[in-house]
PDB file of C-alpha atoms in Angstrom:
ATOM      1  CA  MET A  10      84.623  -3.487  59.814  1.00  0.00           C
ATOM      2  CA  SER A  11      86.753  -0.965  61.611  1.00  0.00           C
ATOM      3  CA  THR A  12      86.012   0.055  65.138  1.00  0.00           C
ATOM      4  CA  PRO A  13      86.182   3.770  66.327  1.00  0.00           C
ATOM      5  CA  THR A  14      89.217   4.866  68.206  1.00  0.00           C
ATOM      6  CA  GLU A  15      88.600   5.031  71.912  1.00  0.00           C
ATOM      7  CA  PRO A  16      89.479   8.293  73.702  1.00  0.00           C
ATOM      8  CA  ALA A  17      92.486   8.392  75.944  1.00  0.00           C
ATOM      9  CA  GLU A  18      91.855   7.692  79.586  1.00  0.00           C
ATOM     10  CA  GLY A  19      91.730  10.564  82.074  1.00  0.00           C
ATOM     11  CA  PRO A  20      90.058  14.009  81.855  1.00  0.00           C
ATOM     12  CA  ALA A  21      91.353  16.531  79.322  1.00  0.00           C
ATOM     13  CA  PRO A  22      92.999  19.617  80.862  1.00  0.00           C
ATOM     14  CA  ASP A  23      90.776  22.734  80.919  1.00  0.00           C
ATOM     15  CA  ASN A  24      93.575  25.249  80.139  1.00  0.00           C
ATOM     16  CA  PRO A  25      96.369  23.509  78.334  1.00  0.00           C
ATOM     17  CA  GLN A  26      99.665  25.310  78.912  1.00  0.00           C
ATOM     18  CA  PRO A  27     101.561  26.270  75.739  1.00  0.00           C
ATOM     19  CA  SER A  28     104.910  24.709  75.342  1.00  0.00           C
ATOM     20  CA  ARG A  29     107.826  26.942  76.291  1.00  0.00           C
ATOM     21  CA  PRO A  30     110.362  27.769  73.576  1.00  0.00           C
ATOM     22  CA  ALA A  31     113.699  26.195  73.805  1.00  0.00           C
ATOM     23  CA  GLU A  32     115.482  29.602  73.808  1.00  0.00           C
ATOM     24  CA  PRO A  33     114.466  32.857  75.608  1.00  0.00           C
ATOM     25  CA  ILE A  34     112.784  35.536  73.483  1.00  0.00           C
ATOM     26  CA  THR A  35     114.872  38.617  72.853  1.00  0.00           C
ATOM     27  CA  ALA A  36     112.646  41.736  73.058  1.00  0.00           C
ATOM     28  CA  VAL A  37     113.533  44.388  70.491  1.00  0.00           C
ATOM     29  CA  PRO A  38     112.229  47.900  71.258  1.00  0.00           C
ATOM     30  CA  VAL A  39     110.250  49.672  68.574  1.00  0.00           C
ATOM     31  CA  ARG A  40     112.388  52.206  66.812  1.00  0.00           C
ATOM     32  CA  TYR A  41     111.133  55.597  65.651  1.00  0.00           C
ATOM     33  CA  PRO A  42     113.684  56.972  63.203  1.00  0.00           C
ATOM     34  CA  GLU A  43     111.486  59.981  62.378  1.00  0.00           C
ATOM     35  CA  ARG A  44     111.893  61.202  65.970  1.00  0.00           C
ATOM     36  CA  TRP A  45     115.650  61.265  65.657  1.00  0.00           C
ATOM     37  CA  VAL A  46     115.390  63.055  62.335  1.00  0.00           C
ATOM     38  CA  ALA A  47     113.110  65.689  63.892  1.00  0.00           C
ATOM     39  CA  ALA A  48     115.457  66.055  66.878  1.00  0.00           C
ATOM     40  CA  GLY A  49     118.412  66.532  64.544  1.00  0.00           C
ATOM     41  CA  VAL A  50     116.569  69.225  62.596  1.00  0.00           C
ATOM     42  CA  VAL A  51     115.662  71.023  65.834  1.00  0.00           C
ATOM     43  CA  LEU A  52     119.277  70.903  67.047  1.00  0.00           C
ATOM     44  CA  VAL A  53     120.545  72.305  63.752  1.00  0.00           C
ATOM     45  CA  LEU A  54     118.002  75.158  63.860  1.00  0.00           C
ATOM     46  CA  ALA A  55     118.908  75.891  67.499  1.00  0.00           C
ATOM     47  CA  ALA A  56     122.612  75.979  66.609  1.00  0.00           C
ATOM     48  CA  MET A  57     121.879  78.362  63.728  1.00  0.00           C
ATOM     49  CA  PHE A  58     119.897  80.615  66.055  1.00  0.00           C
ATOM     50  CA  VAL A  59     122.663  80.716  68.688  1.00  0.00           C
ATOM     51  CA  HIS A  60     125.236  81.398  65.963  1.00  0.00           C
ATOM     52  CA  MET A  61     123.099  84.277  64.704  1.00  0.00           C
ATOM     53  CA  LEU A  62     122.889  85.760  68.216  1.00  0.00           C
ATOM     54  CA  PHE A  63     126.675  85.949  68.534  1.00  0.00           C
ATOM     55  CA  THR A  64     127.624  86.870  64.976  1.00  0.00           C
ATOM     56  CA  ASN A  65     124.946  89.332  63.859  1.00  0.00           C
ATOM     57  CA  GLU A  66     126.249  92.849  64.473  1.00  0.00           C
ATOM     58  CA  ALA A  67     122.712  94.259  64.699  1.00  0.00           C
ATOM     59  CA  PHE A  68     122.453  93.012  68.289  1.00  0.00           C
ATOM     60  CA  ASN A  69     125.446  95.100  69.378  1.00  0.00           C
ATOM     61  CA  TRP A  70     125.755  93.270  72.699  1.00  0.00           C
ATOM     62  CA  PRO A  71     128.455  95.529  74.241  1.00  0.00           C
ATOM     63  CA  PHE A  72     126.317  98.630  73.662  1.00  0.00           C
ATOM     64  CA  MET A  73     123.229  96.882  75.024  1.00  0.00           C
ATOM     65  CA  TRP A  74     124.954  95.721  78.232  1.00  0.00           C
ATOM     66  CA  ASP A  75     126.409  99.163  78.832  1.00  0.00           C
ATOM     67  CA  ASN A  76     123.003 100.877  78.618  1.00  0.00           C
ATOM     68  CA  MET A  77     120.469  98.406  79.967  1.00  0.00           C
ATOM     69  CA  PHE A  78     121.839  98.867  83.503  1.00  0.00           C
ATOM     70  CA  SER A  79     122.101 102.641  83.396  1.00  0.00           C
ATOM     71  CA  GLU A  80     120.457 104.737  86.095  1.00  0.00           C
ATOM     72  CA  PRO A  81     117.395 105.822  84.032  1.00  0.00           C
ATOM     73  CA  VAL A  82     116.716 102.212  83.043  1.00  0.00           C
ATOM     74  CA  LEU A  83     117.011 100.929  86.612  1.00  0.00           C
ATOM     75  CA  ARG A  84     114.632 103.676  87.725  1.00  0.00           C
ATOM     76  CA  GLY A  85     112.274 102.533  84.972  1.00  0.00           C
ATOM     77  CA  VAL A  86     112.455  98.967  86.311  1.00  0.00           C
ATOM     78  CA  TRP A  87     111.418 100.233  89.733  1.00  0.00           C
ATOM     79  CA  VAL A  88     108.515 102.211  88.228  1.00  0.00           C
ATOM     80  CA  THR A  89     107.369  99.141  86.291  1.00  0.00           C
ATOM     81  CA  LEU A  90     107.437  96.914  89.369  1.00  0.00           C
ATOM     82  CA  SER A  91     105.666  99.483  91.541  1.00  0.00           C
ATOM     83  CA  ALA A  92     102.973 100.012  88.908  1.00  0.00           C
ATOM     84  CA  THR A  93     102.466  96.254  88.705  1.00  0.00           C
ATOM     85  CA  VAL A  94     102.097  95.817  92.465  1.00  0.00           C
ATOM     86  CA  LEU A  95      99.825  98.822  92.961  1.00  0.00           C
ATOM     87  CA  SER A  96      97.626  97.955  89.982  1.00  0.00           C
ATOM     88  CA  MET A  97      97.172  94.376  91.183  1.00  0.00           C
ATOM     89  CA  VAL A  98      96.445  95.380  94.792  1.00  0.00           C
ATOM     90  CA  ILE A  99      93.830  97.920  93.718  1.00  0.00           C
ATOM     91  CA  GLY A 100      92.451  95.532  91.109  1.00  0.00           C
ATOM     92  CA  ILE A 101      92.110  92.650  93.583  1.00  0.00           C
ATOM     93  CA  LEU A 102      90.356  94.814  96.191  1.00  0.00           C
ATOM     94  CA  LEU A 103      88.063  96.244  93.545  1.00  0.00           C
ATOM     95  CA  GLY A 104      87.430  92.768  92.163  1.00  0.00           C
ATOM     96  CA  ILE A 105      86.364  91.475  95.589  1.00  0.00           C
ATOM     97  CA  VAL A 106      83.849  94.321  95.938  1.00  0.00           C
ATOM     98  CA  LEU A 107      82.481  93.800  92.428  1.00  0.00           C
ATOM     99  CA  ALA A 108      82.232  90.033  92.864  1.00  0.00           C
ATOM    100  CA  VAL A 109      80.313  90.411  96.141  1.00  0.00           C
ATOM    101  CA  MET A 110      78.030  92.954  94.454  1.00  0.00           C
ATOM    102  CA  ARG A 111      77.420  90.536  91.566  1.00  0.00           C
ATOM    103  CA  LEU A 112      76.448  87.722  93.958  1.00  0.00           C
ATOM    104  CA  SER A 113      74.488  89.904  96.385  1.00  0.00           C
ATOM    105  CA  GLY A 114      71.057  89.412  94.810  1.00  0.00           C
ATOM    106  CA  ASN A 115      70.359  93.150  94.882  1.00  0.00           C
ATOM    107  CA  PRO A 116      69.352  94.083  91.301  1.00  0.00           C
ATOM    108  CA  VAL A 117      70.936  97.545  91.505  1.00  0.00           C
ATOM    109  CA  LEU A 118      74.290  96.210  92.733  1.00  0.00           C
ATOM    110  CA  VAL A 119      74.208  93.335  90.251  1.00  0.00           C
ATOM    111  CA  THR A 120      73.512  95.695  87.352  1.00  0.00           C
ATOM    112  CA  VAL A 121      76.249  98.151  88.346  1.00  0.00           C
ATOM    113  CA  SER A 122      78.776  95.334  88.746  1.00  0.00           C
ATOM    114  CA  TRP A 123      77.817  93.817  85.380  1.00  0.00           C
ATOM    115  CA  LEU A 124      78.019  97.155  83.560  1.00  0.00           C
ATOM    116  CA  TYR A 125      81.422  97.902  85.090  1.00  0.00           C
ATOM    117  CA  THR A 126      82.777  94.488  84.067  1.00  0.00           C
ATOM    118  CA  TRP A 127      81.244  94.801  80.601  1.00  0.00           C
ATOM    119  CA  PHE A 128      82.878  98.179  79.927  1.00  0.00           C
ATOM    120  CA  PHE A 129      86.377  97.597  81.269  1.00  0.00           C
ATOM    121  CA  ARG A 130      86.670  94.122  79.781  1.00  0.00           C
ATOM    122  CA  GLY A 131      85.516  95.391  76.409  1.00  0.00           C
ATOM    123  CA  VAL A 132      87.852  98.392  76.039  1.00  0.00           C
ATOM    124  CA  PRO A 133      91.559  97.648  75.343  1.00  0.00           C
ATOM    125  CA  ARG A 134      93.974  98.778  78.010  1.00  0.00           C
ATOM    126  CA  LEU A 135      95.958 100.846  75.545  1.00  0.00           C
ATOM    127  CA  VAL A 136      92.832 102.852  74.741  1.00  0.00           C
ATOM    128  CA  LEU A 137      92.072 103.240  78.448  1.00  0.00           C
ATOM    129  CA  ALA A 138      95.599 104.429  79.180  1.00  0.00           C
ATOM    130  CA  VAL A 139      95.456 107.107  76.481  1.00  0.00           C
ATOM    131  CA  LEU A 140      91.901 108.044  77.525  1.00  0.00           C
ATOM    132  CA  PHE A 141      92.814 108.576  81.178  1.00  0.00           C
ATOM    133  CA  GLY A 142      95.949 110.415  80.119  1.00  0.00           C
ATOM    134  CA  ASN A 143      93.700 113.005  78.450  1.00  0.00           C
ATOM    135  CA  LEU A 144      91.092 113.100  81.212  1.00  0.00           C
ATOM    136  CA  ALA A 145      91.926 116.734  81.939  1.00  0.00           C
ATOM    137  CA  ILE A 146      90.150 117.625  78.702  1.00  0.00           C
ATOM    138  CA  LEU A 147      86.888 116.444  80.251  1.00  0.00           C
ATOM    139  CA  TYR A 148      87.409 117.923  83.723  1.00  0.00           C
ATOM    140  CA  SER A 149      89.939 120.641  84.463  1.00  0.00           C
ATOM    141  CA  THR A 150      88.969 120.662  88.163  1.00  0.00           C
ATOM    142  CA  ILE A 151      87.165 118.238  90.457  1.00  0.00           C
ATOM    143  CA  HIS A 152      84.957 119.768  93.148  1.00  0.00           C
ATOM    144  CA  ILE A 153      84.249 117.945  96.412  1.00  0.00           C
ATOM    145  CA  GLY A 154      80.928 118.814  98.062  1.00  0.00           C
ATOM    146  CA  LEU A 155      77.193 118.187  97.949  1.00  0.00           C
ATOM    147  CA  PRO A 156      75.916 117.001  94.559  1.00  0.00           C
ATOM    148  CA  PHE A 157      73.743 119.121  92.250  1.00  0.00           C
ATOM    149  CA  ASP A 158      74.237 122.225  94.402  1.00  0.00           C
ATOM    150  CA  ASN A 159      73.865 124.491  91.382  1.00  0.00           C
ATOM    151  CA  TYR A 160      70.252 123.262  91.023  1.00  0.00           C
ATOM    152  CA  TRP A 161      68.789 122.992  94.501  1.00  0.00           C
ATOM    153  CA  MET A 162      70.549 125.944  96.152  1.00  0.00           C
ATOM    154  CA  PRO A 163      68.903 128.600  93.913  1.00  0.00           C
ATOM    155  CA  LEU A 164      65.541 126.955  94.562  1.00  0.00           C
ATOM    156  CA  LEU A 165      66.134 127.419  98.296  1.00  0.00           C
ATOM    157  CA  GLY A 166      67.179 131.012  97.793  1.00  0.00           C
ATOM    158  CA  LEU A 167      70.765 130.307  98.806  1.00  0.00           C
ATOM    159  CA  GLU A 168      73.765 131.964  97.213  1.00  0.00           C
ATOM    160  CA  GLY A 169      77.153 130.457  96.523  1.00  0.00           C
ATOM    161  CA  ASP A 170      77.782 126.738  96.352  1.00  0.00           C
ATOM    162  CA  ALA A 171      78.047 123.700  98.609  1.00  0.00           C
ATOM    163  CA  ARG A 172      81.553 122.714  97.557  1.00  0.00           C
ATOM    164  CA  PHE A 173      84.185 122.215 100.203  1.00  0.00           C
ATOM    165  CA  PHE A 174      87.336 122.269  98.083  1.00  0.00           C
ATOM    166  CA  GLU A 175      88.470 121.620  94.522  1.00  0.00           C
ATOM    167  CA  ILE A 176      91.301 119.654  92.936  1.00  0.00           C
ATOM    168  CA  ASP A 177      93.214 120.615  89.817  1.00  0.00           C
ATOM    169  CA  VAL A 178      93.093 117.527  87.609  1.00  0.00           C
ATOM    170  CA  ARG A 179      96.225 118.476  85.667  1.00  0.00           C
ATOM    171  CA  THR A 180      98.186 118.677  88.913  1.00  0.00           C
ATOM    172  CA  VAL A 181      96.908 115.502  90.580  1.00  0.00           C
ATOM    173  CA  LEU A 182      96.401 113.296  87.546  1.00  0.00           C
ATOM    174  CA  SER A 183      99.986 112.941  86.376  1.00  0.00           C
ATOM    175  CA  GLY A 184     100.942 110.535  83.632  1.00  0.00           C
ATOM    176  CA  TYR A 185     101.852 107.853  86.146  1.00  0.00           C
ATOM    177  CA  MET A 186      98.607 108.256  88.088  1.00  0.00           C
ATOM    178  CA  ALA A 187      96.529 108.216  84.889  1.00  0.00           C
ATOM    179  CA  GLY A 188      98.196 105.027  83.697  1.00  0.00           C
ATOM    180  CA  LEU A 189      97.912 103.431  87.131  1.00  0.00           C
ATOM    181  CA  LEU A 190      94.219 104.314  87.260  1.00  0.00           C
ATOM    182  CA  ALA A 191      93.588 102.832  83.810  1.00  0.00           C
ATOM    183  CA  LEU A 192      95.402  99.569  84.610  1.00  0.00           C
ATOM    184  CA  SER A 193      93.785  99.224  88.050  1.00  0.00           C
ATOM    185  CA  LEU A 194      90.229  99.788  86.862  1.00  0.00           C
ATOM    186  CA  SER A 195      90.727  97.385  83.977  1.00  0.00           C
ATOM    187  CA  GLU A 196      92.230  94.748  86.257  1.00  0.00           C
ATOM    188  CA  GLY A 197      89.324  95.113  88.674  1.00  0.00           C
ATOM    189  CA  ALA A 198      86.935  93.881  85.981  1.00  0.00           C
ATOM    190  CA  TYR A 199      88.995  90.758  85.299  1.00  0.00           C
ATOM    191  CA  MET A 200      89.571  90.025  88.974  1.00  0.00           C
ATOM    192  CA  ALA A 201      85.827  90.374  89.624  1.00  0.00           C
ATOM    193  CA  GLU A 202      85.141  87.445  87.298  1.00  0.00           C
ATOM    194  CA  ILE A 203      87.982  85.386  88.758  1.00  0.00           C
ATOM    195  CA  ILE A 204      86.887  85.965  92.350  1.00  0.00           C
ATOM    196  CA  ARG A 205      83.227  85.369  91.477  1.00  0.00           C
ATOM    197  CA  ALA A 206      84.164  81.994  89.992  1.00  0.00           C
ATOM    198  CA  GLY A 207      86.151  81.180  93.135  1.00  0.00           C
ATOM    199  CA  LEU A 208      83.274  82.124  95.444  1.00  0.00           C
ATOM    200  CA  GLN A 209      80.812  80.055  93.441  1.00  0.00           C
ATOM    201  CA  SER A 210      83.120  77.038  93.630  1.00  0.00           C
ATOM    202  CA  VAL A 211      82.667  76.832  97.421  1.00  0.00           C
ATOM    203  CA  ASN A 212      79.962  74.418  98.523  1.00  0.00           C
ATOM    204  CA  LYS A 213      76.854  76.244  99.699  1.00  0.00           C
ATOM    205  CA  GLY A 214      76.658  73.863 102.633  1.00  0.00           C
ATOM    206  CA  GLN A 215      79.676  75.632 104.111  1.00  0.00           C
ATOM    207  CA  THR A 216      77.802  78.932 104.158  1.00  0.00           C
ATOM    208  CA  GLU A 217      74.651  77.355 105.532  1.00  0.00           C
ATOM    209  CA  ALA A 218      76.579  75.670 108.327  1.00  0.00           C
ATOM    210  CA  ALA A 219      78.275  78.949 109.235  1.00  0.00           C
ATOM    211  CA  GLN A 220      74.928  80.752 109.255  1.00  0.00           C
ATOM    212  CA  ALA A 221      73.549  78.062 111.530  1.00  0.00           C
ATOM    213  CA  LEU A 222      76.359  78.848 113.975  1.00  0.00           C
ATOM    214  CA  GLY A 223      75.264  82.483 114.012  1.00  0.00           C
ATOM    215  CA  MET A 224      78.129  83.959 111.986  1.00  0.00           C
ATOM    216  CA  SER A 225      77.490  87.220 110.138  1.00  0.00           C
ATOM    217  CA  ARG A 226      77.741  87.421 106.351  1.00  0.00           C
ATOM    218  CA  GLY A 227      80.930  89.475 106.508  1.00  0.00           C
ATOM    219  CA  LYS A 228      82.565  87.012 108.865  1.00  0.00           C
ATOM    220  CA  ILE A 229      81.455  84.100 106.702  1.00  0.00           C
ATOM    221  CA  LEU A 230      83.036  85.774 103.687  1.00  0.00           C
ATOM    222  CA  ARG A 231      86.332  86.440 105.505  1.00  0.00           C
ATOM    223  CA  ARG A 232      86.631  83.213 107.497  1.00  0.00           C
ATOM    224  CA  ILE A 233      84.854  80.568 105.401  1.00  0.00           C
ATOM    225  CA  THR A 234      84.257  81.476 101.764  1.00  0.00           C
ATOM    226  CA  LEU A 235      87.358  83.406 100.704  1.00  0.00           C
ATOM    227  CA  PRO A 236      89.926  81.003 102.233  1.00  0.00           C
ATOM    228  CA  GLN A 237      88.322  78.058 100.415  1.00  0.00           C
ATOM    229  CA  ALA A 238      88.020  80.003  97.163  1.00  0.00           C
ATOM    230  CA  MET A 239      91.763  80.723  97.151  1.00  0.00           C
ATOM    231  CA  ARG A 240      92.505  77.404  95.427  1.00  0.00           C
ATOM    232  CA  VAL A 241      90.501  78.545  92.417  1.00  0.00           C
ATOM    233  CA  VAL A 242      91.523  82.209  92.589  1.00  0.00           C
ATOM    234  CA  ILE A 243      95.315  81.913  92.999  1.00  0.00           C
ATOM    235  CA  PRO A 244      96.338  80.374  89.611  1.00  0.00           C
ATOM    236  CA  PRO A 245      94.515  82.889  87.367  1.00  0.00           C
ATOM    237  CA  THR A 246      95.548  85.728  89.684  1.00  0.00           C
ATOM    238  CA  GLY A 247      99.180  84.763  89.178  1.00  0.00           C
ATOM    239  CA  ASN A 248      98.650  84.797  85.433  1.00  0.00           C
ATOM    240  CA  GLU A 249      96.987  88.214  85.692  1.00  0.00           C
ATOM    241  CA  THR A 250      99.964  89.534  87.656  1.00  0.00           C
ATOM    242  CA  ILE A 251     102.382  88.386  84.964  1.00  0.00           C
ATOM    243  CA  ALA A 252     100.147  89.907  82.283  1.00  0.00           C
ATOM    244  CA  MET A 253      99.955  93.154  84.266  1.00  0.00           C
ATOM    245  CA  LEU A 254     103.752  93.351  84.436  1.00  0.00           C
ATOM    246  CA  LYS A 255     103.892  93.180  80.662  1.00  0.00           C
ATOM    247  CA  ASP A 256     100.985  95.601  80.221  1.00  0.00           C
ATOM    248  CA  THR A 257     102.850  98.289  82.161  1.00  0.00           C
ATOM    249  CA  ALA A 258     104.684  98.900  78.869  1.00  0.00           C
ATOM    250  CA  LEU A 259     101.453 100.606  77.763  1.00  0.00           C
ATOM    251  CA  LEU A 260     102.269 103.444  80.163  1.00  0.00           C
ATOM    252  CA  ALA A 261     104.763 104.664  77.583  1.00  0.00           C
ATOM    253  CA  TYR A 262     101.806 105.798  75.482  1.00  0.00           C
ATOM    254  CA  VAL A 263     100.213 107.963  78.223  1.00  0.00           C
ATOM    255  CA  PRO A 264     103.102 108.987  78.207  1.00  0.00           C
ATOM    256  CA  VAL A 265     104.980 108.035  81.374  1.00  0.00           C
ATOM    257  CA  THR A 266     108.557 109.071  80.685  1.00  0.00           C
ATOM    258  CA  ILE A 267     110.042 107.267  83.694  1.00  0.00           C
ATOM    259  CA  GLU A 268     108.696 103.854  82.677  1.00  0.00           C
ATOM    260  CA  LEU A 269     111.082 101.035  81.646  1.00  0.00           C
ATOM    261  CA  PHE A 270     110.034 100.623  78.032  1.00  0.00           C
ATOM    262  CA  TYR A 271     109.965 104.381  77.464  1.00  0.00           C
ATOM    263  CA  GLN A 272     113.501 104.761  78.828  1.00  0.00           C
ATOM    264  CA  LEU A 273     114.880 101.923  76.710  1.00  0.00           C
ATOM    265  CA  GLN A 274     113.112 103.247  73.641  1.00  0.00           C
ATOM    266  CA  ALA A 275     114.453 106.750  74.297  1.00  0.00           C
ATOM    267  CA  ILE A 276     118.037 105.461  74.511  1.00  0.00           C
ATOM    268  CA  GLY A 277     117.622 103.498  71.291  1.00  0.00           C
ATOM    269  CA  THR A 278     116.122 106.460  69.442  1.00  0.00           C
ATOM    270  CA  SER A 279     118.745 108.948  70.579  1.00  0.00           C
ATOM    271  CA  THR A 280     121.653 106.647  69.693  1.00  0.00           C
ATOM    272  CA  TYR A 281     120.114 105.105  66.557  1.00  0.00           C
ATOM    273  CA  GLN A 282     120.481 101.696  68.222  1.00  0.00           C
ATOM    274  CA  ILE A 283     116.805 100.808  68.383  1.00  0.00           C
ATOM    275  CA  PHE A 284     117.054  97.036  67.984  1.00  0.00           C
ATOM    276  CA  PRO A 285     119.556  96.411  70.828  1.00  0.00           C
ATOM    277  CA  MET A 286     117.336  98.375  73.215  1.00  0.00           C
ATOM    278  CA  LEU A 287     114.303  96.356  72.142  1.00  0.00           C
ATOM    279  CA  VAL A 288     116.267  93.197  72.934  1.00  0.00           C
ATOM    280  CA  ALA A 289     117.164  94.724  76.312  1.00  0.00           C
ATOM    281  CA  ALA A 290     113.460  95.315  76.973  1.00  0.00           C
ATOM    282  CA  CYS A 291     112.750  91.650  76.208  1.00  0.00           C
ATOM    283  CA  LEU A 292     115.472  90.543  78.624  1.00  0.00           C
ATOM    284  CA  TRP A 293     114.216  92.789  81.429  1.00  0.00           C
ATOM    285  CA  TYR A 294     110.612  91.617  81.070  1.00  0.00           C
ATOM    286  CA  LEU A 295     111.699  87.983  80.809  1.00  0.00           C
ATOM    287  CA  ALA A 296     113.730  88.289  84.020  1.00  0.00           C
ATOM    288  CA  ALA A 297     110.865  89.908  85.934  1.00  0.00           C
ATOM    289  CA  THR A 298     108.217  87.469  84.716  1.00  0.00           C
ATOM    290  CA  SER A 299     110.487  84.514  85.530  1.00  0.00           C
ATOM    291  CA  VAL A 300     110.690  85.673  89.150  1.00  0.00           C
ATOM    292  CA  LEU A 301     106.898  86.018  89.266  1.00  0.00           C
ATOM    293  CA  MET A 302     106.452  82.528  87.822  1.00  0.00           C
ATOM    294  CA  VAL A 303     108.619  81.046  90.569  1.00  0.00           C
ATOM    295  CA  GLY A 304     106.639  82.928  93.202  1.00  0.00           C
ATOM    296  CA  GLN A 305     103.375  81.772  91.653  1.00  0.00           C
ATOM    297  CA  TYR A 306     104.535  78.146  91.859  1.00  0.00           C
ATOM    298  CA  PHE A 307     105.216  78.324  95.599  1.00  0.00           C
ATOM    299  CA  ILE A 308     102.004  80.244  96.327  1.00  0.00           C
ATOM    300  CA  GLU A 309      99.909  77.702  94.415  1.00  0.00           C
ATOM    301  CA  ARG A 310     101.562  74.867  96.317  1.00  0.00           C
ATOM    302  CA  ARG A 311     100.871  76.691  99.597  1.00  0.00           C
ATOM    303  CA  PHE A 312      97.135  76.964  98.904  1.00  0.00           C
ATOM    304  CA  ASN A 313      96.726  73.550  97.237  1.00  0.00           C
ATOM    305  CA  PRO A 314      96.350  70.878  99.932  1.00  0.00           C
ATOM    306  CA  GLU A 315      96.482  68.065  97.370  1.00  0.00           C
ATOM    307  CA  GLN A 316     100.028  68.967  96.317  1.00  0.00           C
ATOM    308  CA  ARG A 317     101.100  69.382  99.930  1.00  0.00           C
ATOM    309  CA  GLY A 318      99.487  66.072 100.856  1.00  0.00           C
ATOM    310  CA  ALA A 319     101.244  64.282  98.012  1.00  0.00           C
ATOM    311  CA  ARG A 320     104.550  65.774  99.110  1.00  0.00           C
ATOM    312  CA  ILE A 321     103.971  64.712 102.723  1.00  0.00           C
ATOM    313  CA  ARG A 322     103.040  61.189 101.690  1.00  0.00           C
ATOM    314  CA  THR A 323     106.105  60.923  99.473  1.00  0.00           C
ATOM    315  CA  VAL A 324     108.459  62.110 102.214  1.00  0.00           C
ATOM    316  CA  GLY A 325     106.788  59.853 104.769  1.00  0.00           C
ATOM    317  CA  GLY A 326     107.079  56.864 102.464  1.00  0.00           C
ATOM    318  CA  ALA A 327     110.753  57.573 101.899  1.00  0.00           C
ATOM    319  CA  HIS A 328     111.375  57.482 105.645  1.00  0.00           C
TER     320      HIS A 328
END
């Protein structure tokens, strides 16, 4: 009769270590041949595009370079930049007022702010530009004085009117002013929503603490709420500025004859070189928007403490 085999003496190890291979393992990276094929296709297409830029006579590069820096075009660049700055300044100020009205709690102010935003966000800017360009059809003159004087003055037995002076709309509302007014009022509606979102992002405890210190609502808005809302407001405002720069091309349809796109289009039409001038317009707008993008980057970093803190920590760690 056979006896069972006795177990080996000593406790069995809890985590037995695997035996090491005699030779080191050579790690082979995973290869993705389809990526290299896609990269090769992209490089070939890019080379074909660059070749087309230099060989296609339709571009007419010498003609384009000779005309895109002419005096009328440079004046158009200045008009485009000034319209962008003025439209954004007016739009931001108007947006602050509308956002405060929307958050005021007063039903009249809330309704007016909502209706304004609803209208100017719903109508395309091209339509607004053409509409304001023909505003003289609606009013030939604008009278400044007491309202409804033609109704209440006859009831009081008074003759004449209560108007102090009048303005000729066709004289004051030039093409540039009409286009600037259309862009500014439209931008005010968009900035109202951006600023309202920024104001609502601030913790209400900040306002309550400021009120407990006896600060007025205006001072709270200037010193507490708006500075903290800048982190939320700055990025979309930068995007709106870039979009506004491009939308100034709509002034050509008012028409504003001194605007950049109008001048380039006029040169192309008069010389039958339309396509080179369209390419010149693309280059001018690309150059201007690139400068704005760089400025937006530095402004966002200025108002974003997280990015500044990360930069400080990185520099401190390096030292």
